[in-house]
Amino acid sequence: MTKLLQWLFGVSLVVAGWALVSFDLLDLKLPQPYREVAWPMPLYLLVSFGCYSLATVGYRVATFNDCEEAAKELQEQIKEAKEDLRKKGLKM
Amino acid sequence: MATGVDQAVGMSLVVFSLLLFTYYSVWVIVLPFVENDHVLHKYFLPREYSVILPGIAAVILLLCIGQYAICFIKESTRLH
C-alpha cells in the first residue's frame, strides 16, 4: 500500500469519526456539550496549526543570530571588489 | 541573538499567537461545558462567530496573497 493510500485511509477514518459524532449518524444520542465541541473540530485544528506556525516564525525571528563581524567583513570585501572593478574600467 | 526591532516583532508575534490560541480554545472547547448563566459567557461572542470569523480571516488572507501575486506578476512581465 502506498503512502498516499495510507494517508487517505487515516484521513477518512478521522473524518468518519468526526461526522459520526457531530451529525449523530448512528443515533448514539451523545450529550449535547460533546457534540458542540466536536462539530468545529476541523476548523479548530486549522486555527491552532496557524497559531503554531505564527509562533514558530516569531520565535525564530526573535532568536536569529546576528553575525556582526561577518557583516563588517562582507562590507569590506564589497568595497575592495568595487575598487578593483573600477580600476579595471567597469563603470559603477 | 537578534537585535532591537527583530526581537520586539518576534516576541509580539509569539504573544499574539498564544493569546489567540488560548481565546479560541476556551471559546470552542471549554465554553460548551459551562452553564449558560456563568459570567464567563460575557467575554465571548455567540458560538456561531467562532466559525464565521476564521472563515472571514481566511478569505482576507487569500485576497492579500492574490493581490501580492498579481502585483508580482505584473512587475515581472512588464517590458522595459
PDB file of C-alpha atoms in Angstrom:
ATOM      1  CA  MET A   1       0.000   0.000   0.000  1.00  0.00           C
ATOM      2  CA  THR A   2       1.438   3.363  -0.994  1.00  0.00           C
ATOM      3  CA  LYS A   3       1.950   6.273   1.373  1.00  0.00           C
ATOM      4  CA  LEU A   4      -0.829   8.192  -0.332  1.00  0.00           C
ATOM      5  CA  LEU A   5      -3.306   5.391   0.243  1.00  0.00           C
ATOM      6  CA  GLN A   6      -2.212   5.108   3.875  1.00  0.00           C
ATOM      7  CA  TRP A   7      -2.710   8.837   4.420  1.00  0.00           C
ATOM      8  CA  LEU A   8      -6.094   8.807   2.671  1.00  0.00           C
ATOM      9  CA  PHE A   9      -7.170   5.859   4.793  1.00  0.00           C
ATOM     10  CA  GLY A  10      -6.137   7.594   8.010  1.00  0.00           C
ATOM     11  CA  VAL A  11      -7.780  10.875   6.997  1.00  0.00           C
ATOM     12  CA  SER A  12     -11.025   9.134   6.012  1.00  0.00           C
ATOM     13  CA  LEU A  13     -11.095   7.330   9.373  1.00  0.00           C
ATOM     14  CA  VAL A  14     -10.738  10.633  11.210  1.00  0.00           C
ATOM     15  CA  VAL A  15     -13.379  12.311   9.023  1.00  0.00           C
ATOM     16  CA  ALA A  16     -15.771   9.392   9.546  1.00  0.00           C
ATOM     17  CA  GLY A  17     -15.299   9.588  13.322  1.00  0.00           C
ATOM     18  CA  TRP A  18     -15.883  13.347  13.272  1.00  0.00           C
ATOM     19  CA  ALA A  19     -19.001  13.067  11.097  1.00  0.00           C
ATOM     20  CA  LEU A  20     -20.336  10.300  13.331  1.00  0.00           C
ATOM     21  CA  VAL A  21     -20.032  12.422  16.433  1.00  0.00           C
ATOM     22  CA  SER A  22     -21.138  15.804  15.098  1.00  0.00           C
ATOM     23  CA  PHE A  23     -24.051  14.719  12.866  1.00  0.00           C
ATOM     24  CA  ASP A  24     -25.188  11.775  15.040  1.00  0.00           C
ATOM     25  CA  LEU A  25     -25.210   9.318  12.128  1.00  0.00           C
ATOM     26  CA  LEU A  26     -25.599   6.193  14.288  1.00  0.00           C
ATOM     27  CA  ASP A  27     -28.178   7.742  16.652  1.00  0.00           C
ATOM     28  CA  LEU A  28     -25.838   7.338  19.616  1.00  0.00           C
ATOM     29  CA  LYS A  29     -27.508  10.330  21.359  1.00  0.00           C
ATOM     30  CA  LEU A  30     -24.304  11.691  22.922  1.00  0.00           C
ATOM     31  CA  PRO A  31     -24.642  14.532  25.456  1.00  0.00           C
ATOM     32  CA  GLN A  32     -25.106  17.916  23.767  1.00  0.00           C
ATOM     33  CA  PRO A  33     -21.864  19.603  25.040  1.00  0.00           C
ATOM     34  CA  TYR A  34     -19.706  16.864  23.485  1.00  0.00           C
ATOM     35  CA  ARG A  35     -21.394  17.285  20.139  1.00  0.00           C
ATOM     36  CA  GLU A  36     -20.979  21.058  20.356  1.00  0.00           C
ATOM     37  CA  VAL A  37     -17.260  20.594  20.975  1.00  0.00           C
ATOM     38  CA  ALA A  38     -16.755  18.036  18.193  1.00  0.00           C
ATOM     39  CA  TRP A  39     -18.511  19.997  15.469  1.00  0.00           C
ATOM     40  CA  PRO A  40     -15.974  22.830  14.897  1.00  0.00           C
ATOM     41  CA  MET A  41     -13.006  20.461  15.345  1.00  0.00           C
ATOM     42  CA  PRO A  42     -11.563  20.635  11.780  1.00  0.00           C
ATOM     43  CA  LEU A  43     -11.624  24.444  11.879  1.00  0.00           C
ATOM     44  CA  TYR A  44     -10.158  24.446  15.387  1.00  0.00           C
ATOM     45  CA  LEU A  45      -7.267  22.213  14.293  1.00  0.00           C
ATOM     46  CA  LEU A  46      -6.620  24.523  11.342  1.00  0.00           C
ATOM     47  CA  VAL A  47      -6.610  27.624  13.564  1.00  0.00           C
ATOM     48  CA  SER A  48      -4.296  26.002  16.107  1.00  0.00           C
ATOM     49  CA  PHE A  49      -1.920  24.929  13.330  1.00  0.00           C
ATOM     50  CA  GLY A  50      -1.906  28.525  12.068  1.00  0.00           C
ATOM     51  CA  CYS A  51      -1.168  29.810  15.581  1.00  0.00           C
ATOM     52  CA  TYR A  52       1.660  27.297  15.973  1.00  0.00           C
ATOM     53  CA  SER A  53       3.190  28.359  12.640  1.00  0.00           C
ATOM     54  CA  LEU A  54       2.932  32.048  13.579  1.00  0.00           C
ATOM     55  CA  ALA A  55       4.526  31.403  16.979  1.00  0.00           C
ATOM     56  CA  THR A  56       7.374  29.396  15.408  1.00  0.00           C
ATOM     57  CA  VAL A  57       8.069  32.110  12.841  1.00  0.00           C
ATOM     58  CA  GLY A  58       8.004  34.811  15.537  1.00  0.00           C
ATOM     59  CA  TYR A  59      10.287  32.830  17.833  1.00  0.00           C
ATOM     60  CA  ARG A  60      12.804  32.130  15.071  1.00  0.00           C
ATOM     61  CA  VAL A  61      12.802  35.809  14.081  1.00  0.00           C
ATOM     62  CA  ALA A  62      13.460  36.824  17.684  1.00  0.00           C
ATOM     63  CA  THR A  63      16.302  34.346  18.242  1.00  0.00           C
ATOM     64  CA  PHE A  64      18.039  34.648  14.882  1.00  0.00           C
ATOM     65  CA  ASN A  65      21.794  35.153  15.326  1.00  0.00           C
ATOM     66  CA  ASP A  66      23.267  38.378  14.018  1.00  0.00           C
ATOM     67  CA  CYS A  67      26.907  37.952  12.942  1.00  0.00           C
ATOM     68  CA  GLU A  68      28.369  41.448  13.423  1.00  0.00           C
ATOM     69  CA  GLU A  69      31.935  40.562  12.387  1.00  0.00           C
ATOM     70  CA  ALA A  70      30.859  38.649   9.309  1.00  0.00           C
ATOM     71  CA  ALA A  71      28.708  41.620   8.235  1.00  0.00           C
ATOM     72  CA  LYS A  72      31.635  44.043   8.612  1.00  0.00           C
ATOM     73  CA  GLU A  73      33.968  41.690   6.787  1.00  0.00           C
ATOM     74  CA  LEU A  74      31.458  41.406   3.960  1.00  0.00           C
ATOM     75  CA  GLN A  75      31.192  45.211   3.651  1.00  0.00           C
ATOM     76  CA  GLU A  76      34.993  45.433   3.457  1.00  0.00           C
ATOM     77  CA  GLN A  77      35.107  42.819   0.727  1.00  0.00           C
ATOM     78  CA  ILE A  78      32.391  44.638  -1.225  1.00  0.00           C
ATOM     79  CA  LYS A  79      34.411  47.876  -1.060  1.00  0.00           C
ATOM     80  CA  GLU A  80      37.550  46.103  -2.223  1.00  0.00           C
ATOM     81  CA  ALA A  81      35.714  44.444  -5.112  1.00  0.00           C
ATOM     82  CA  LYS A  82      34.230  47.788  -6.212  1.00  0.00           C
ATOM     83  CA  GLU A  83      37.670  49.440  -6.175  1.00  0.00           C
ATOM     84  CA  ASP A  84      39.152  46.572  -8.107  1.00  0.00           C
ATOM     85  CA  LEU A  85      36.500  46.673 -10.784  1.00  0.00           C
ATOM     86  CA  ARG A  86      36.695  50.479 -11.070  1.00  0.00           C
ATOM     87  CA  LYS A  87      40.437  50.219 -11.714  1.00  0.00           C
ATOM     88  CA  LYS A  88      39.819  47.668 -14.433  1.00  0.00           C
ATOM     89  CA  GLY A  89      37.464  50.064 -16.176  1.00  0.00           C
ATOM     90  CA  LEU A  90      33.951  48.938 -15.187  1.00  0.00           C
ATOM     91  CA  LYS A  91      31.674  51.960 -14.668  1.00  0.00           C
ATOM     92  CA  MET A  92      29.680  51.718 -11.407  1.00  0.00           C
TER      93      MET A  92
ATOM     94  CA  MET B   1      20.686  36.963  19.385  1.00  0.00           C
ATOM     95  CA  ALA B   2      18.764  39.214  17.042  1.00  0.00           C
ATOM     96  CA  THR B   3      18.673  42.868  17.995  1.00  0.00           C
ATOM     97  CA  GLY B   4      16.084  45.524  18.772  1.00  0.00           C
ATOM     98  CA  VAL B   5      13.170  45.599  16.356  1.00  0.00           C
ATOM     99  CA  ASP B   6      13.613  41.963  15.314  1.00  0.00           C
ATOM    100  CA  GLN B   7      13.271  40.748  18.877  1.00  0.00           C
ATOM    101  CA  ALA B   8      10.271  43.001  19.536  1.00  0.00           C
ATOM    102  CA  VAL B   9       8.447  41.860  16.392  1.00  0.00           C
ATOM    103  CA  GLY B  10       9.253  38.182  17.013  1.00  0.00           C
ATOM    104  CA  MET B  11       8.170  38.225  20.641  1.00  0.00           C
ATOM    105  CA  SER B  12       4.975  40.130  19.825  1.00  0.00           C
ATOM    106  CA  LEU B  13       4.112  37.509  17.192  1.00  0.00           C
ATOM    107  CA  VAL B  14       4.619  34.742  19.771  1.00  0.00           C
ATOM    108  CA  VAL B  15       2.494  36.512  22.403  1.00  0.00           C
ATOM    109  CA  PHE B  16      -0.242  37.315  19.882  1.00  0.00           C
ATOM    110  CA  SER B  17      -0.480  33.729  18.653  1.00  0.00           C
ATOM    111  CA  LEU B  18      -0.548  32.412  22.247  1.00  0.00           C
ATOM    112  CA  LEU B  19      -3.387  34.783  23.147  1.00  0.00           C
ATOM    113  CA  LEU B  20      -5.313  33.862  20.007  1.00  0.00           C
ATOM    114  CA  PHE B  21      -4.855  30.147  20.670  1.00  0.00           C
ATOM    115  CA  THR B  22      -5.968  30.418  24.306  1.00  0.00           C
ATOM    116  CA  TYR B  23      -9.030  32.544  23.491  1.00  0.00           C
ATOM    117  CA  TYR B  24     -10.078  30.276  20.635  1.00  0.00           C
ATOM    118  CA  SER B  25      -9.519  27.108  22.694  1.00  0.00           C
ATOM    119  CA  VAL B  26     -11.669  28.383  25.562  1.00  0.00           C
ATOM    120  CA  TRP B  27     -14.291  29.529  23.058  1.00  0.00           C
ATOM    121  CA  VAL B  28     -14.554  26.177  21.260  1.00  0.00           C
ATOM    122  CA  ILE B  29     -13.703  23.593  23.931  1.00  0.00           C
ATOM    123  CA  VAL B  30     -14.395  24.983  27.399  1.00  0.00           C
ATOM    124  CA  LEU B  31     -17.496  27.099  26.835  1.00  0.00           C
ATOM    125  CA  PRO B  32     -19.999  24.305  25.926  1.00  0.00           C
ATOM    126  CA  PHE B  33     -19.364  22.725  29.341  1.00  0.00           C
ATOM    127  CA  VAL B  34     -20.057  25.932  31.278  1.00  0.00           C
ATOM    128  CA  GLU B  35     -23.660  26.696  32.322  1.00  0.00           C
ATOM    129  CA  ASN B  36     -25.392  29.464  30.431  1.00  0.00           C
ATOM    130  CA  ASP B  37     -25.654  31.813  33.444  1.00  0.00           C
ATOM    131  CA  HIS B  38     -21.924  31.764  34.220  1.00  0.00           C
ATOM    132  CA  VAL B  39     -20.240  35.177  33.964  1.00  0.00           C
ATOM    133  CA  LEU B  40     -17.588  33.757  31.610  1.00  0.00           C
ATOM    134  CA  HIS B  41     -20.035  33.838  28.702  1.00  0.00           C
ATOM    135  CA  LYS B  42     -19.983  37.654  28.851  1.00  0.00           C
ATOM    136  CA  TYR B  43     -16.442  37.734  27.442  1.00  0.00           C
ATOM    137  CA  PHE B  44     -17.150  35.589  24.405  1.00  0.00           C
ATOM    138  CA  LEU B  45     -19.221  36.241  21.300  1.00  0.00           C
ATOM    139  CA  PRO B  46     -22.018  33.799  20.346  1.00  0.00           C
ATOM    140  CA  ARG B  47     -20.644  30.479  19.129  1.00  0.00           C
ATOM    141  CA  GLU B  48     -21.627  30.941  15.500  1.00  0.00           C
ATOM    142  CA  TYR B  49     -18.930  33.621  15.269  1.00  0.00           C
ATOM    143  CA  SER B  50     -16.274  31.052  16.204  1.00  0.00           C
ATOM    144  CA  VAL B  51     -16.803  29.582  12.731  1.00  0.00           C
ATOM    145  CA  ILE B  52     -17.601  32.760  10.775  1.00  0.00           C
ATOM    146  CA  LEU B  53     -14.639  34.870  11.976  1.00  0.00           C
ATOM    147  CA  PRO B  54     -11.885  32.387  10.962  1.00  0.00           C
ATOM    148  CA  GLY B  55     -13.689  31.978   7.633  1.00  0.00           C
ATOM    149  CA  ILE B  56     -13.591  35.744   7.034  1.00  0.00           C
ATOM    150  CA  ALA B  57      -9.928  35.840   8.106  1.00  0.00           C
ATOM    151  CA  ALA B  58      -9.102  33.055   5.643  1.00  0.00           C
ATOM    152  CA  VAL B  59     -10.852  34.897   2.806  1.00  0.00           C
ATOM    153  CA  ILE B  60      -8.986  38.121   3.603  1.00  0.00           C
ATOM    154  CA  LEU B  61      -5.690  36.204   3.738  1.00  0.00           C
ATOM    155  CA  LEU B  62      -6.345  34.640   0.341  1.00  0.00           C
ATOM    156  CA  LEU B  63      -7.251  38.064  -1.094  1.00  0.00           C
ATOM    157  CA  CYS B  64      -3.970  39.535   0.189  1.00  0.00           C
ATOM    158  CA  ILE B  65      -1.952  36.656  -1.234  1.00  0.00           C
ATOM    159  CA  GLY B  66      -3.736  37.005  -4.576  1.00  0.00           C
ATOM    160  CA  GLN B  67      -3.099  40.762  -4.596  1.00  0.00           C
ATOM    161  CA  TYR B  68       0.594  40.233  -3.911  1.00  0.00           C
ATOM    162  CA  ALA B  69       0.773  37.575  -6.641  1.00  0.00           C
ATOM    163  CA  ILE B  70      -0.911  39.893  -9.164  1.00  0.00           C
ATOM    164  CA  CYS B  71       1.484  42.762  -8.376  1.00  0.00           C
ATOM    165  CA  PHE B  72       4.459  40.436  -8.623  1.00  0.00           C
ATOM    166  CA  ILE B  73       3.367  39.008 -11.977  1.00  0.00           C
ATOM    167  CA  LYS B  74       2.631  42.477 -13.374  1.00  0.00           C
ATOM    168  CA  GLU B  75       6.093  43.650 -12.350  1.00  0.00           C
ATOM    169  CA  SER B  76       7.902  40.665 -13.771  1.00  0.00           C
ATOM    170  CA  THR B  77       6.169  40.679 -17.173  1.00  0.00           C
ATOM    171  CA  ARG B  78       6.374  44.441 -17.705  1.00  0.00           C
ATOM    172  CA  LEU B  79       8.568  45.061 -20.777  1.00  0.00           C
ATOM    173  CA  HIS B  80      11.016  47.921 -20.311  1.00  0.00           C
TER     174      HIS B  80
END
